[in-house]
PDB file of C-alpha atoms in Angstrom:
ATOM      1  CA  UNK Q   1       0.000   0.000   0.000  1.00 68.00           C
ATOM      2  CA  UNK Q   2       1.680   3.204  -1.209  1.00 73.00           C
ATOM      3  CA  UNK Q   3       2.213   6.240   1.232  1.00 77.00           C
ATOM      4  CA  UNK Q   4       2.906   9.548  -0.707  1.00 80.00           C
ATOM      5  CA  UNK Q   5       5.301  12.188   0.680  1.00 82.00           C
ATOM      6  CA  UNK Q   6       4.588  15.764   1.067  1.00 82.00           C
ATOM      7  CA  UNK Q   7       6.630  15.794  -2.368  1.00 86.00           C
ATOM      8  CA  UNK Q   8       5.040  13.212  -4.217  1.00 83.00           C
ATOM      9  CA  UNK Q   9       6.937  10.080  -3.993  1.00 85.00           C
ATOM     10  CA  UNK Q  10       5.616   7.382  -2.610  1.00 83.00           C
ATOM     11  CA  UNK Q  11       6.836   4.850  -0.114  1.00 85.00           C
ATOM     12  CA  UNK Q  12       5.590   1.257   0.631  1.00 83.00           C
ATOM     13  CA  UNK Q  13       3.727   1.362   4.373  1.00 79.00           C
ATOM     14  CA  UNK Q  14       5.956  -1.346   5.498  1.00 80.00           C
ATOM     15  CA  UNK Q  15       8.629   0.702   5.311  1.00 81.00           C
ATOM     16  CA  UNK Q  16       7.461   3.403   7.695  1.00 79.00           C
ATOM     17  CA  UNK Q  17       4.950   1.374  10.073  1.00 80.00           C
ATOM     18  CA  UNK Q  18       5.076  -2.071  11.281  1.00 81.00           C
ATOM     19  CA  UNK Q  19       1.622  -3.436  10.330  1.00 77.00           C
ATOM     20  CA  UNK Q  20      -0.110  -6.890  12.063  1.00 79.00           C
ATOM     21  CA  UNK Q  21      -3.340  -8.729  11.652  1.00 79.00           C
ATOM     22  CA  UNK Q  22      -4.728  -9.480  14.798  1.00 77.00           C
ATOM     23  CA  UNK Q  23      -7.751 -10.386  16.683  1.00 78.00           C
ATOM     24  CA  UNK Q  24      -9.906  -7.630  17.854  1.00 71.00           C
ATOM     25  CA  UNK Q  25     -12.963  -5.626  17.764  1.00 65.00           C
ATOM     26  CA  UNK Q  26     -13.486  -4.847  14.340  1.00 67.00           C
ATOM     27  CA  UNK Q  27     -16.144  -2.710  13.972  1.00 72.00           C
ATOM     28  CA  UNK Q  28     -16.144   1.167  15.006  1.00 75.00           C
ATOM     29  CA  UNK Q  29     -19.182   1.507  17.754  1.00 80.00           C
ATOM     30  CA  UNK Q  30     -21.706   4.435  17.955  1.00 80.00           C
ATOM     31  CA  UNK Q  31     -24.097   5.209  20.748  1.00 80.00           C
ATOM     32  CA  UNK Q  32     -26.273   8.802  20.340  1.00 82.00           C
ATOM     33  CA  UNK Q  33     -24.387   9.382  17.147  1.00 82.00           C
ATOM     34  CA  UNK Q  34     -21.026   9.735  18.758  1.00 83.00           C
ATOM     35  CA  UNK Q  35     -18.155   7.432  18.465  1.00 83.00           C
ATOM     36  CA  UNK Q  36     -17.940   4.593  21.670  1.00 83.00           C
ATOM     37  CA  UNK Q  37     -14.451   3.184  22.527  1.00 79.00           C
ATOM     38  CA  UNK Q  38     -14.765   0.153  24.951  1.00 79.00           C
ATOM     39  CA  UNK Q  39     -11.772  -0.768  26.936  1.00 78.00           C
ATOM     40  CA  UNK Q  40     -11.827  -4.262  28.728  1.00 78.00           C
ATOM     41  CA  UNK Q  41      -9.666  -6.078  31.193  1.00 80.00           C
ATOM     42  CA  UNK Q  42      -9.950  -9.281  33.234  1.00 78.00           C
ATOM     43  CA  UNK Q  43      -9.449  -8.925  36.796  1.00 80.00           C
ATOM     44  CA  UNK Q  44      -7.569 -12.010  38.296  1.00 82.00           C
ATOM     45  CA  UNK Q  45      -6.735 -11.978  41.963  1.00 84.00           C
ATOM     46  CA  UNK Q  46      -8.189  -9.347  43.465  1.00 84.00           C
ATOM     47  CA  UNK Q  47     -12.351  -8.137  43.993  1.00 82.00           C
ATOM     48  CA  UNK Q  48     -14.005  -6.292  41.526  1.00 80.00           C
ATOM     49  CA  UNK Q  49     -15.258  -3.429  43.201  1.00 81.00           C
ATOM     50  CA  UNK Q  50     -11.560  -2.713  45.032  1.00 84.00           C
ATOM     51  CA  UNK Q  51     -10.149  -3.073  41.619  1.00 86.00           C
ATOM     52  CA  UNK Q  52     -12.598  -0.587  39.479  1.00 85.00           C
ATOM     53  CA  UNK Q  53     -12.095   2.017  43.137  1.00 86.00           C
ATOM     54  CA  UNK Q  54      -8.630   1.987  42.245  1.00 89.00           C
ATOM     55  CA  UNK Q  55      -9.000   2.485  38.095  1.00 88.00           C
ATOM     56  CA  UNK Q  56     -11.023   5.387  39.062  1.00 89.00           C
ATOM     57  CA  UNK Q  57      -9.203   7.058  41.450  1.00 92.00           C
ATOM     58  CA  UNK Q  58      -5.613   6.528  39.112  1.00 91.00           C
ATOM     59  CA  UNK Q  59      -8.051   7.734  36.284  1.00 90.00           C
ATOM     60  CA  UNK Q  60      -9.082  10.851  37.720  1.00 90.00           C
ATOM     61  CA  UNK Q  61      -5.254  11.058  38.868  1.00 92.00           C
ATOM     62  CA  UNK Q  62      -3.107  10.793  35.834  1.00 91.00           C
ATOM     63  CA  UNK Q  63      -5.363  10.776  33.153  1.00 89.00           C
ATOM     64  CA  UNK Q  64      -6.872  14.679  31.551  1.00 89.00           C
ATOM     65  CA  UNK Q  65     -10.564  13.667  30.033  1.00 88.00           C
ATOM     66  CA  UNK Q  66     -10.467  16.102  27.408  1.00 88.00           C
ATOM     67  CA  UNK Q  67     -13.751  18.108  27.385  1.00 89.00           C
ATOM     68  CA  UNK Q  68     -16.370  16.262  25.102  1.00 85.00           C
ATOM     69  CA  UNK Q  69     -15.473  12.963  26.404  1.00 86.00           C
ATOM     70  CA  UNK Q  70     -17.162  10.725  28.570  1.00 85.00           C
ATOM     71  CA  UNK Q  71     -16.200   7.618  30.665  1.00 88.00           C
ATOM     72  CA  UNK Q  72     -18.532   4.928  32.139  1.00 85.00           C
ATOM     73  CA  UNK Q  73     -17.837   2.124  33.878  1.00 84.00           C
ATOM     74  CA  UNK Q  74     -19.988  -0.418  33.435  1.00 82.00           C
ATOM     75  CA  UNK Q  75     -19.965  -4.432  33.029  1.00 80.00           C
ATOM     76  CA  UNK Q  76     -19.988  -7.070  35.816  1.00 80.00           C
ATOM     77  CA  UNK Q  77     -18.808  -3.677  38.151  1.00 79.00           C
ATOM     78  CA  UNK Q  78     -22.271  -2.140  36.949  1.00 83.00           C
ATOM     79  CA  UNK Q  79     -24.430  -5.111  37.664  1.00 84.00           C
ATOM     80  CA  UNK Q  80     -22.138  -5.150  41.407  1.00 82.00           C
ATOM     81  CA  UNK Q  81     -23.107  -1.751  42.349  1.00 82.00           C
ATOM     82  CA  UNK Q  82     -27.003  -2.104  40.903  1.00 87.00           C
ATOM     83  CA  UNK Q  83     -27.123  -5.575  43.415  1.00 88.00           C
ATOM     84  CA  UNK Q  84     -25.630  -3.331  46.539  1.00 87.00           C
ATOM     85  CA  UNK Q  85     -27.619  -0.759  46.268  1.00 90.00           C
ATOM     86  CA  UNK Q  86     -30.719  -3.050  45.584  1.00 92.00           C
ATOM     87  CA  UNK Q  87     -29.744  -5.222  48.676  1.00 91.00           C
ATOM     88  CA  UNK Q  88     -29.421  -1.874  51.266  1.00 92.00           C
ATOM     89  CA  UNK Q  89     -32.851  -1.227  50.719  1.00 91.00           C
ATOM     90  CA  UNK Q  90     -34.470  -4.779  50.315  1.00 93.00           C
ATOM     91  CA  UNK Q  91     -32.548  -6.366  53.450  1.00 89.00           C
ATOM     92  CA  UNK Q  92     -33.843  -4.288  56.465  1.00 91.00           C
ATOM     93  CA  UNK Q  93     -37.281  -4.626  54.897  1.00 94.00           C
ATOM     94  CA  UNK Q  94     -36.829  -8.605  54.891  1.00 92.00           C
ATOM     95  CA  UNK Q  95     -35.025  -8.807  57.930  1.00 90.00           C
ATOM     96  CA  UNK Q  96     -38.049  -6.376  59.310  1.00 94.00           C
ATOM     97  CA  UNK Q  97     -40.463  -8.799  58.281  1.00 95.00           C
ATOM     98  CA  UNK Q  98     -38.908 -12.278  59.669  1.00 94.00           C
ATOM     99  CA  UNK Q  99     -39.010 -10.458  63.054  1.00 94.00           C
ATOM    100  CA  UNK Q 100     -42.719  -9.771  62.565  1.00 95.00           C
ATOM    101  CA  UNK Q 101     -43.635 -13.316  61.685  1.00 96.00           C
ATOM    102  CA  UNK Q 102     -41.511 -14.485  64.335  1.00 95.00           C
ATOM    103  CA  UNK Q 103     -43.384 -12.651  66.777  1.00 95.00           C
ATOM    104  CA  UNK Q 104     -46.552 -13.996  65.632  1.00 96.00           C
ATOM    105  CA  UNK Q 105     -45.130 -16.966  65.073  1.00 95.00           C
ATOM    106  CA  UNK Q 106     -43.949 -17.467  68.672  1.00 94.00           C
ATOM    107  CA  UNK Q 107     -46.325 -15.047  70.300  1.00 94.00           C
ATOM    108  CA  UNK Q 108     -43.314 -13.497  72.278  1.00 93.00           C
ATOM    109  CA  UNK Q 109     -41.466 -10.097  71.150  1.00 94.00           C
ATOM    110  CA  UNK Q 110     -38.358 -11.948  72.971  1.00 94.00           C
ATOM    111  CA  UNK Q 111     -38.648 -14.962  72.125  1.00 93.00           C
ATOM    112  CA  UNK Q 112     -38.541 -13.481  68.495  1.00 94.00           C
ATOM    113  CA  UNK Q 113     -35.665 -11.351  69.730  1.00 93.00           C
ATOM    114  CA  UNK Q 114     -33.605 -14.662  70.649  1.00 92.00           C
ATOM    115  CA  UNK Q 115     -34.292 -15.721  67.206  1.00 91.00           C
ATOM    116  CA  UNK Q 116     -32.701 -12.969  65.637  1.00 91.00           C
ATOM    117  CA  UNK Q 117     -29.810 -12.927  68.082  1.00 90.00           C
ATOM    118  CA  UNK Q 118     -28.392 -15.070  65.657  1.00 87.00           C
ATOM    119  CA  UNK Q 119     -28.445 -13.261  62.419  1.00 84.00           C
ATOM    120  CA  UNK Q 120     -24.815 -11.410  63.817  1.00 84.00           C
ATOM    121  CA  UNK Q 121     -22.989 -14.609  64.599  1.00 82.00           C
ATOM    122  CA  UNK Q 122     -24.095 -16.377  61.261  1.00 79.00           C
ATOM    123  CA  UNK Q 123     -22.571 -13.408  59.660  1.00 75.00           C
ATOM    124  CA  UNK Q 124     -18.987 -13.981  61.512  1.00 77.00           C
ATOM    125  CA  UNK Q 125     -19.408 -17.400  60.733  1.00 66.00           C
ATOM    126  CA  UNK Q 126     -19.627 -16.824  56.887  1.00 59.00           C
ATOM    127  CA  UNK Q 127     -16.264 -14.757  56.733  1.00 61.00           C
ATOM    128  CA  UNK Q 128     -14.638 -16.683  59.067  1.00 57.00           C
ATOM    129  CA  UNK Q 129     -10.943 -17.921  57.813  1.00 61.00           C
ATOM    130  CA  UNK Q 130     -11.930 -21.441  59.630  1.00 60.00           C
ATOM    131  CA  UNK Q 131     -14.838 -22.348  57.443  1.00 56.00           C
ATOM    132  CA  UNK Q 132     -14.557 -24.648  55.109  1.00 58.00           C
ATOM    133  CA  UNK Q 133     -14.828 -23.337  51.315  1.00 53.00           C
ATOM    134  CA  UNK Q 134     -16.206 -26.823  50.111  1.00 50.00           C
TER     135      UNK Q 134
END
């Protein structure tokens, strides 16, 4: 493939650029008529949601946005984040209303009470390094 100078002549591409064929996305995205440039990465050895805090604080660090541009992060971190903030809300409410059949249940607020005493302790129990992971 030729490249021509600023004079005229022409020189083969190889010559000035190292050109491969590789595997990749090969199509040029669009999303509200603008241009969309998807960068991806597989996280190995460490949580998502630790990982993506750290992208975006190094982001907002060392990296100048230029004005026009947008960044997202979305993905497996998006559905994360969509599940927390679903489970902050939903938990108390459940939680709220195993105590109430409890107490109907057992016809005692303390019995009901005891009950619940062990919602903590099953929580230590899950994260505890002597558990077995099998």
């Amino acid at each position: 493939m030729p490249v021509f100078t600023a004079d005229g002549n022409f020189v083969r591409l190889d010559m000035v650029a190292k050109v491969e064929v590789i595997d990749g996305q090969t199509l040029i995205a669009r999303e509200g008529a603008r241009r969309r440039l998807t960068v991806r990465c597989d996280i190995v050895g460490r949580d998502q949601g630790g990982f993506v805090a750290e992208a975006q604080q190094r982001l907002k660090a060392e990296v100048r946005i230029p004005t026009g541009y947008h960044v997202a992060w979305v993905g497996m971190f998006e559905n994360l984040a969509r599940a927390r903030d679903h489970f902050k809300f939903v938990g108390p409410i459940t939680i709220a209303l195993i105590a109430v059949l409890l107490v109907v249940t057992l016809g005692s607020v303390r019995a009901a009470l005891t009950v619940l005493m062990a919602l903590p302790f099953a929580f230590v129990a899950a994260r505890s390094p002597f558990t077995s992971a099998a």
